[in-house]
XYZ file of C-alpha atoms in Angstrom:
580
model
C -8.880 -19.897 5.548
C -7.148 -16.684 6.662
C -6.193 -14.017 4.273
C -2.496 -14.648 5.132
C -2.573 -18.402 4.545
C -4.563 -18.071 1.326
C -1.994 -15.627 -0.075
C 1.083 -17.677 0.816
C -0.456 -20.664 -0.955
C -1.076 -18.768 -4.198
C 2.563 -18.486 -5.291
C 3.462 -16.928 -8.595
C 6.224 -18.344 -10.623
C 9.138 -15.957 -10.433
C 10.386 -14.120 -13.482
C 14.002 -14.063 -14.577
C 15.850 -10.844 -13.798
C 19.423 -9.756 -13.425
C 19.494 -10.213 -9.688
C 18.121 -13.678 -9.744
C 20.618 -14.520 -12.574
C 23.505 -13.281 -10.462
C 22.301 -15.501 -7.537
C 22.056 -18.427 -9.805
C 25.621 -17.923 -10.957
C 26.811 -17.574 -7.406
C 25.065 -20.796 -6.403
C 26.557 -22.537 -9.427
C 30.037 -21.344 -8.394
C 29.327 -22.485 -4.808
C 30.263 -18.963 -3.693
C 28.041 -19.160 -0.581
C 26.803 -21.877 1.726
C 23.352 -20.227 1.905
C 21.765 -17.233 0.326
C 21.002 -14.520 2.934
C 19.068 -11.322 2.219
C 17.531 -8.681 4.400
C 14.762 -6.127 4.487
C 16.256 -3.104 6.319
C 13.633 -0.405 6.875
C 14.362 2.731 8.927
C 11.520 2.858 11.487
C 10.891 6.551 10.812
C 7.453 6.139 9.080
C 5.081 3.546 7.702
C 5.941 1.258 4.869
C 4.643 2.313 1.468
C 4.155 0.854 -1.990
C 7.771 1.301 -2.899
C 8.837 -0.929 0.048
C 6.429 -3.650 -1.158
C 8.626 -4.258 -4.181
C 11.722 -4.478 -2.072
C 9.941 -6.797 0.321
C 8.797 -9.058 -2.452
C 12.315 -9.176 -3.914
C 14.260 -9.828 -0.740
C 11.849 -12.337 0.751
C 11.100 -13.757 -2.689
C 14.695 -14.613 -3.689
C 15.416 -16.038 -0.196
C 12.418 -18.382 -0.641
C 13.213 -19.298 -4.223
C 16.828 -20.216 -3.475
C 16.244 -21.937 -0.123
C 17.853 -19.049 1.725
C 16.711 -16.796 4.579
C 15.736 -13.199 4.816
C 16.283 -11.005 7.920
C 14.096 -8.196 9.114
C 16.526 -5.504 10.393
C 15.547 -2.146 11.619
C 18.217 0.359 10.567
C 17.485 2.453 13.631
C 20.378 4.874 13.765
C 18.367 8.092 14.061
C 16.382 8.168 17.372
C 14.896 11.653 16.724
C 12.697 10.219 13.860
C 11.956 6.707 15.100
C 8.926 5.443 17.069
C 7.783 2.158 18.487
C 4.524 2.621 16.497
C 6.538 2.523 13.228
C 8.432 -0.557 14.457
C 5.201 -2.439 15.346
C 3.485 -1.530 12.099
C 6.419 -2.685 9.969
C 6.001 -6.135 11.533
C 2.256 -6.048 10.993
C 2.613 -5.050 7.377
C 5.107 -7.893 6.599
C 2.866 -10.474 8.237
C -0.140 -9.141 6.278
C 1.762 -9.289 2.982
C 2.478 -12.910 3.701
C 6.168 -12.969 4.706
C 8.079 -14.327 7.680
C 11.660 -13.252 8.584
C 14.245 -15.520 9.864
C 14.569 -15.621 13.710
C 13.878 -12.557 15.717
C 13.570 -9.127 14.199
C 17.092 -7.491 14.327
C 18.132 -3.983 15.095
C 21.182 -2.054 13.933
C 21.140 -0.499 17.432
C 21.979 -3.996 18.824
C 25.327 -3.576 17.156
C 26.151 -0.084 18.496
C 28.925 -1.430 20.731
C 30.598 -3.233 17.854
C 30.123 -0.276 15.508
C 31.710 1.941 17.979
C 34.689 -0.483 18.286
C 35.099 -0.421 14.544
C 35.013 3.330 14.429
C 37.881 3.269 16.966
C 39.638 0.743 14.698
C 39.394 3.143 11.781
C 40.945 5.872 13.839
C 43.787 3.636 14.921
C 44.321 2.693 11.201
C 44.595 6.385 10.369
C 41.361 6.224 8.295
C 39.017 8.289 10.422
C 39.312 11.608 12.286
C 37.247 13.961 14.416
C 36.223 17.162 12.661
C 35.407 20.238 14.731
C 34.139 22.383 11.914
C 30.542 23.642 11.938
C 28.047 21.798 9.765
C 27.978 24.787 7.474
C 31.749 24.726 7.082
C 31.778 20.998 6.320
C 29.147 21.524 3.677
C 30.966 24.503 2.069
C 34.283 22.677 2.108
C 32.894 19.587 0.519
C 33.160 21.101 -2.950
C 31.087 20.326 -6.004
C 30.929 18.060 -8.955
C 33.251 20.520 -10.740
C 35.455 21.569 -7.798
C 37.402 19.364 -5.354
C 36.707 19.677 -1.632
C 38.923 21.276 0.944
C 40.495 19.220 3.713
C 39.424 19.907 7.273
C 41.920 21.642 9.581
C 41.675 18.470 11.790
C 42.148 16.005 8.974
C 45.839 15.288 9.794
C 45.621 15.261 13.528
C 47.397 12.377 15.277
C 45.761 9.040 16.042
C 46.159 9.740 19.765
C 44.373 13.177 19.495
C 41.521 11.668 17.440
C 41.057 8.852 19.857
C 40.778 11.322 22.645
C 38.441 13.591 20.717
C 36.209 10.623 19.849
C 36.106 9.587 23.409
C 35.155 13.112 24.341
C 32.225 12.880 21.854
C 31.143 9.637 23.453
C 31.347 11.116 26.939
C 29.087 14.038 26.094
C 31.676 16.706 26.145
C 30.396 18.120 22.807
C 27.043 19.604 21.940
C 25.197 18.552 18.845
C 26.760 19.916 15.655
C 30.081 20.671 17.406
C 31.995 17.513 16.474
C 31.624 14.608 14.042
C 33.756 11.593 13.092
C 34.581 11.403 9.410
C 36.190 8.635 7.265
C 39.444 9.749 5.699
C 39.209 8.850 2.031
C 39.630 11.458 -0.687
C 38.411 15.063 -0.705
C 38.862 15.262 -4.531
C 36.965 11.968 -5.373
C 34.508 12.449 -8.269
C 31.924 10.647 -6.067
C 30.804 13.159 -3.389
C 29.964 10.315 -1.063
C 33.732 9.531 -0.926
C 34.740 12.923 0.215
C 35.434 12.043 3.887
C 31.868 11.187 4.681
C 30.539 11.612 8.286
C 30.254 8.273 10.076
C 29.322 9.409 13.584
C 27.555 12.500 14.944
C 26.594 13.772 18.385
C 22.960 13.383 19.268
C 21.839 13.941 22.862
C 18.729 11.864 22.333
C 17.422 8.791 24.073
C 17.095 5.810 21.824
C 13.951 3.598 21.811
C 16.158 0.417 22.079
C 19.329 1.476 23.971
C 17.872 4.255 26.271
C 20.372 6.954 27.269
C 23.484 4.840 26.825
C 24.736 6.701 23.827
C 24.984 10.384 22.867
C 26.724 9.558 19.632
C 25.139 7.659 16.803
C 26.465 6.068 13.614
C 25.366 7.332 10.265
C 23.202 5.109 8.084
C 25.895 4.709 5.401
C 28.352 3.433 8.104
C 25.926 1.197 10.007
C 24.182 -0.367 7.076
C 27.080 -2.179 5.356
C 28.651 -3.267 8.640
C 25.223 -4.587 9.838
C 25.054 -6.505 6.540
C 28.463 -8.000 7.300
C 27.597 -8.924 10.836
C 24.496 -10.810 9.589
C 26.487 -12.598 6.849
C 24.197 -11.043 4.142
C 25.315 -12.353 0.835
C 23.210 -10.106 -1.505
C 22.476 -6.628 -0.256
C 19.650 -5.530 -2.513
C 19.026 -1.671 -2.699
C 17.288 0.690 -4.938
C 19.159 2.772 -7.478
C 19.543 5.844 -5.348
C 22.119 3.906 -3.347
C 24.283 3.162 -6.390
C 26.498 6.135 -5.689
C 26.830 5.000 -2.053
C 28.258 1.488 -3.055
C 31.887 2.748 -3.292
C 31.730 3.655 0.420
C 29.848 0.429 1.181
C 32.718 -1.488 -0.272
C 35.364 0.750 1.244
C 34.097 0.279 4.793
C 33.624 -3.403 4.680
C 37.156 -3.642 3.176
C 38.831 -1.452 5.792
C 37.242 -3.246 8.655
C 38.289 -6.583 7.067
C 35.853 -9.468 6.377
C 36.756 -12.791 4.810
C 33.546 -12.830 2.773
C 32.122 -9.313 2.741
C 28.548 -8.615 1.455
C 28.041 -7.044 -1.893
C 25.411 -4.424 -2.733
C 23.265 -4.741 -5.856
C 20.973 -1.937 -7.051
C 17.634 -2.309 -8.815
C 15.047 0.185 -9.994
C 12.807 1.666 -7.459
C 9.021 1.415 -7.877
C 7.647 4.697 -9.261
C 3.801 4.781 -9.813
C 2.151 7.704 -11.419
C 0.158 10.142 -9.232
C 1.724 8.388 -6.198
C 4.130 9.728 -3.515
C 6.689 7.371 -2.025
C 8.635 9.721 0.200
C 8.201 8.947 3.882
C 9.150 12.529 4.724
C 6.433 13.996 2.516
C 3.926 11.347 3.527
C 4.642 12.295 7.182
C 3.933 15.888 6.270
C 0.525 14.924 5.054
C -0.175 13.184 8.299
C 1.263 15.846 10.541
C -0.648 18.623 8.799
C -3.952 16.730 8.917
C -4.195 16.649 5.067
C -5.021 12.971 5.413
C -6.622 11.045 8.285
C -3.426 9.339 9.511
C -0.896 6.903 7.958
C -3.739 4.392 7.250
C -5.877 6.859 5.377
C -7.214 4.729 2.426
C -5.848 7.380 0.010
C -2.321 6.857 1.333
C 0.079 4.621 -0.595
C 1.187 3.080 2.678
C 0.720 -0.638 3.252
C -1.563 0.337 6.164
C -3.563 2.612 3.906
C -3.834 0.054 1.060
C -4.876 -2.557 3.665
C -7.673 -0.370 5.001
C -8.565 0.517 1.328
C -9.131 -3.134 0.770
C -6.191 -4.037 -1.434
C -5.154 -7.671 -1.096
C -1.695 -9.107 -0.404
C -2.094 -11.423 -3.423
C -2.879 -8.421 -5.656
C 0.149 -6.449 -4.388
C 2.460 -9.416 -4.871
C 1.043 -10.056 -8.366
C 1.642 -6.314 -9.158
C 5.254 -6.460 -8.117
C 5.766 -9.685 -10.126
C 4.330 -7.877 -13.213
C 6.506 -4.824 -12.713
C 9.693 -6.927 -12.416
C 13.177 -6.027 -11.618
C 15.256 -3.749 -13.819
C 18.450 -1.731 -13.758
C 16.817 1.581 -14.772
C 13.996 3.587 -13.274
C 10.666 4.095 -15.010
C 7.110 5.080 -14.131
C 4.378 2.408 -13.837
C 0.775 3.108 -14.672
C -1.417 3.080 -11.591
C -3.938 1.128 -13.639
C -1.645 -1.862 -13.650
C -1.813 -1.888 -9.800
C -5.583 -1.613 -9.936
C -5.686 -4.448 -12.526
C -3.692 -6.777 -10.207
C -5.985 -5.834 -7.276
C -9.126 -6.409 -9.350
C -7.906 -9.808 -10.534
C -7.330 -10.942 -6.998
C -10.829 -9.927 -6.017
C -12.926 -11.431 -8.762
C -13.185 -15.077 -7.541
C -12.689 -14.300 -3.815
C -15.305 -11.590 -3.187
C -18.994 -11.992 -2.384
C -21.576 -9.968 -4.344
C -24.085 -7.571 -2.991
C -26.260 -4.659 -4.066
C -25.776 -1.001 -2.983
C -27.340 2.122 -4.504
C -24.764 4.885 -4.107
C -27.069 7.801 -5.307
C -30.592 6.677 -4.459
C -33.630 7.504 -6.566
C -36.995 6.395 -5.139
C -39.180 3.943 -7.207
C -42.751 3.141 -6.147
C -44.202 0.037 -7.641
C -47.863 0.822 -8.032
C -49.060 -2.709 -8.731
C -46.811 -4.392 -6.129
C -49.516 -6.165 -4.024
C -51.318 -7.535 -7.059
C -48.130 -8.596 -8.790
C -46.516 -10.469 -5.988
C -49.832 -12.023 -4.689
C -49.418 -14.797 -7.272
C -45.615 -15.067 -7.145
C -45.603 -18.768 -6.198
C -47.354 -19.791 -9.338
C -45.483 -17.337 -11.575
C -41.927 -17.699 -10.347
C -39.294 -19.424 -12.450
C -37.525 -22.642 -11.317
C -34.356 -20.647 -10.751
C -36.002 -18.345 -8.221
C -35.952 -19.278 -4.562
C -38.211 -16.944 -2.587
C -40.539 -16.512 0.371
C -43.244 -14.079 1.172
C -43.514 -12.316 4.542
C -46.981 -11.008 4.890
C -46.358 -8.979 8.041
C -43.666 -6.806 6.379
C -45.117 -7.167 2.878
C -41.679 -8.260 1.689
C -40.674 -10.831 -0.905
C -37.426 -12.364 0.239
C -35.264 -13.575 -2.674
C -32.548 -16.093 -2.033
C -29.501 -15.413 -4.117
C -25.911 -16.890 -4.184
C -23.205 -14.736 -2.631
C -21.094 -15.391 -5.756
C -22.382 -16.662 -9.103
C -19.594 -19.099 -9.628
C -18.476 -20.060 -6.131
C -21.119 -22.122 -4.370
C -19.004 -22.421 -1.227
C -19.590 -18.769 -0.475
C -23.219 -19.626 0.383
C -26.441 -17.559 -0.119
C -28.165 -14.610 1.311
C -31.749 -13.223 1.288
C -32.591 -9.988 -0.501
C -35.770 -8.077 0.365
C -37.983 -6.976 -2.485
C -40.571 -4.375 -1.483
C -43.119 -1.939 -2.845
C -40.715 0.953 -2.660
C -37.192 0.551 -3.988
C -34.186 2.638 -4.665
C -32.232 2.590 -7.996
C -29.318 4.705 -8.912
C -30.008 8.237 -10.034
C -27.918 7.573 -13.137
C -30.272 4.856 -14.234
C -32.937 7.310 -15.253
C -32.262 10.205 -17.583
C -34.900 12.596 -18.850
C -32.549 13.540 -21.713
C -30.351 10.462 -22.141
C -27.053 10.742 -24.012
C -26.396 8.734 -27.146
C -26.094 5.015 -26.591
C -27.926 5.141 -23.258
C -29.435 1.680 -22.431
C -31.153 2.367 -19.176
C -34.468 4.097 -18.202
C -35.782 7.277 -19.829
C -39.157 8.699 -20.900
C -38.650 6.894 -24.279
C -37.163 3.687 -22.859
C -39.414 2.684 -20.012
C -38.646 -1.031 -19.474
C -35.695 -2.662 -17.844
C -34.887 -5.741 -15.799
C -34.415 -5.396 -12.046
C -31.514 -7.730 -11.298
C -32.735 -11.222 -10.080
C -36.446 -10.113 -10.135
C -39.009 -8.610 -12.392
C -39.183 -6.520 -15.550
C -40.016 -3.026 -14.458
C -41.885 -0.417 -16.551
C -41.794 3.269 -15.630
C -45.071 5.098 -16.052
C -44.234 8.498 -14.614
C -41.350 10.530 -13.196
C -41.725 13.204 -10.531
C -39.436 16.194 -10.421
C -38.646 18.830 -7.767
C -38.729 22.593 -8.241
C -35.292 22.439 -9.940
C -36.387 19.883 -12.490
C -34.480 17.031 -10.856
C -36.123 13.608 -10.910
C -36.945 12.645 -7.252
C -39.246 9.660 -7.731
C -40.402 7.209 -10.396
C -43.840 5.451 -10.548
C -43.611 2.096 -12.141
C -45.234 -1.372 -12.495
C -43.700 -4.910 -12.574
C -44.831 -7.686 -14.933
C -45.764 -10.576 -12.503
C -44.886 -13.150 -15.229
C -41.192 -12.120 -15.384
C -39.820 -13.034 -11.986
C -36.436 -14.333 -12.736
C -37.250 -15.089 -16.486
C -38.031 -13.614 -19.864
C -41.314 -14.997 -21.183
C -41.364 -15.747 -24.894
C -41.390 -12.503 -26.845
C -40.102 -10.336 -24.055
C -36.547 -9.226 -24.522
C -35.459 -6.372 -22.429
C -32.067 -4.836 -23.008
C -30.494 -3.695 -19.744
C -30.325 -4.936 -16.110
C -30.049 -2.515 -13.175
C -29.381 -3.079 -9.496
C -31.743 -1.942 -6.700
C -32.241 -1.885 -2.965
C -35.447 -2.037 -0.917
C -36.271 1.395 0.459
C -37.924 -0.052 3.616
C -35.498 -2.830 4.322
C -32.319 -1.355 2.936
C -29.767 0.172 5.323
C -28.329 3.669 5.083
C -24.563 3.587 4.766
C -21.656 5.855 4.193
C -19.793 4.947 1.023
C -16.325 6.544 0.263
C -15.159 6.861 -3.311
C -11.499 7.535 -4.009
C -9.397 9.125 -6.668
C -5.659 9.646 -6.665
C -4.577 11.798 -3.782
C -2.493 13.873 -6.229
C -3.620 15.579 -9.454
C -0.124 15.639 -10.929
C 1.598 12.703 -12.506
C 4.824 13.071 -10.440
C 3.960 14.516 -7.045
C 7.508 13.854 -5.820
C 8.816 16.467 -8.092
C 6.596 19.232 -6.604
C 8.298 21.292 -3.881
C 5.022 22.060 -2.204
C 2.743 19.076 -1.946
C -0.335 21.362 -1.335
C -0.328 22.465 -4.887
C -0.356 18.942 -6.162
C -3.302 17.649 -4.147
C -6.446 16.429 -5.877
C -9.477 18.162 -4.298
C -11.665 15.228 -5.470
C -9.522 12.499 -3.846
C -12.374 11.590 -1.465
C -16.143 11.746 -2.008
C -18.565 10.564 0.681
C -21.979 9.371 -0.370
C -25.112 8.661 1.646
C -25.931 5.277 0.087
C -28.390 2.489 0.801
C -27.257 -1.146 0.946
C -28.928 -4.433 1.148
C -29.201 -5.746 4.748
C -26.781 -8.696 4.312
C -23.924 -6.278 3.808
C -24.322 -4.592 7.067
C -23.989 -7.737 9.172
C -20.470 -8.527 7.782
C -17.479 -8.000 10.032
C -15.353 -4.939 9.505
C -12.699 -5.501 6.899
C -14.912 -7.719 4.697
C -14.756 -7.176 0.957
C -17.720 -7.156 -1.398
C -18.394 -6.498 -5.053
C -21.251 -4.011 -5.261
C -22.958 -5.174 -8.384
C -22.417 -2.682 -11.301
C -20.438 -0.381 -8.941
C -17.041 -1.875 -8.050
C -15.268 -3.513 -5.208
C -15.681 -2.167 -1.694
C -14.627 -3.082 1.893
C -16.326 -2.500 5.190
C -14.029 -0.037 6.880
C -11.724 -1.757 9.461
C -12.045 1.079 12.030
C -15.394 2.732 11.503
C -17.816 0.113 10.179
C -20.558 -1.161 12.472
C -24.029 -2.646 12.124
C -25.463 0.633 13.335
C -23.346 2.889 11.153
C -21.961 0.914 8.147
C -19.024 2.439 6.356
C -17.641 1.065 3.028
C -14.500 2.102 1.257
C -14.076 1.734 -2.505
C -11.221 -0.605 -3.413
C -11.244 -0.386 -7.225
C -13.801 0.127 -9.918
C -15.518 -2.817 -11.435
C -13.586 -2.716 -14.698
C -11.017 -0.731 -16.587
C -9.826 -0.518 -20.140
C -6.149 -1.203 -19.107
C -4.586 -4.219 -20.673
C -1.275 -5.374 -19.138
C 1.383 -6.634 -21.506
């Protein structure tokens, strides 16, 4: 079963929220024949975690109420838009498990109609061409305490404005020399209603329309009219667009629609230590601070996909966060909780030693020579005399038999994790030390350390140990060993690069920092030279595992190979966070 199909089948019952309650009331009142929503990204960057909430809401309510949801690119700024962004938005939506109605739409497809409506506004005396400089327009806009000043061109005749607008369209003005503004109220308390700019000159080729246009509509003009063209019933936006709603309503009213769309605002998704500004995320990419938009530390959908997050986990997270009318900050650990929950029953197990410490079993040959007579019924093993390896068959998942089995090599020399032996252990330490010499090697024998070897700096570099041949897979009567550790064969294990991640930012609200460089976490990425069991290496790139006692990992989608295995940490194995 594909990742996409498995996630679409695992539907979560929707929660009640004010938007869904509005839709229920509209359906009850038979206000619309069909509920129509849209997801309208600007193709000027990759989608990020904040978009996932909007995606889940727009596509979710359409599905819940037997409606449809459009994908529409609000592509009104060709200087910032790329085909790469367009393609990845589609890829992200499919990966998250959503399908839009019909073909993907573009605001640029409506440019002819939007231009005609701009002319209509001029003819109605509700738009004019302003020849002031951008600085003058900004200065004359006023402030929250002071009314704006009207443009010298505000009261020009309809005929003059039609000609000036035609001149703009016919490339007679350079960029910044002329704009078309809506004529509303320069003293309005809402700054967005002080004659907002609705068209500007841009001598820039568009990725969809080529060189047909040298004037382009502003987002606030194109967005509501695109909604109206597509018969959107509920235009769902985040709270930063609340102050833009009066102009949204003004423009659809002035153009005239029998059943205009209506905008509803909900809280945006703010997660601590996470940046959701495409402009600042692009800065990280452009400056090489991260390794592209899909760097696993990035909160982009592409980055989270490469990190190993699951669509089911992201959807569960958004469902837990819910929809509200006021902004707040969500604990990152809730996201990790949802991801972890989605992985537990779907991820095969494996053993990897991230910081290897050599262990030599001094009685290995003697101990395993009689393994057939000593092994427990629960142990399935075979001895290979040529390689002197005891191959142990273990399930890929302790509770999911359908995941099959794999063989793990047990040899005379092993690696355990450096943290599993301490010369001076801290209080409560339950692993190996000079005082506590016995421990269970997972799925095999009880091991007893007889000697540790240190280097010139006093660091332990090797352990000498023995195994009890009577304890393969069982605890004989009277033998109770507290503690189990994982291990990997030193001769059959495979060197691998393992990447551990922390938050990319060390401050709780990186969006509030003017210079992102000062907010970066220097420990956001740690690369380790690990050793993994052979079965992990043969998996395809993009396969998730639980490294026993370590956490959840994924073989890197771009760099992993059998010759050079690379694994990215998804989330830790457990966390103290308890969601409400």
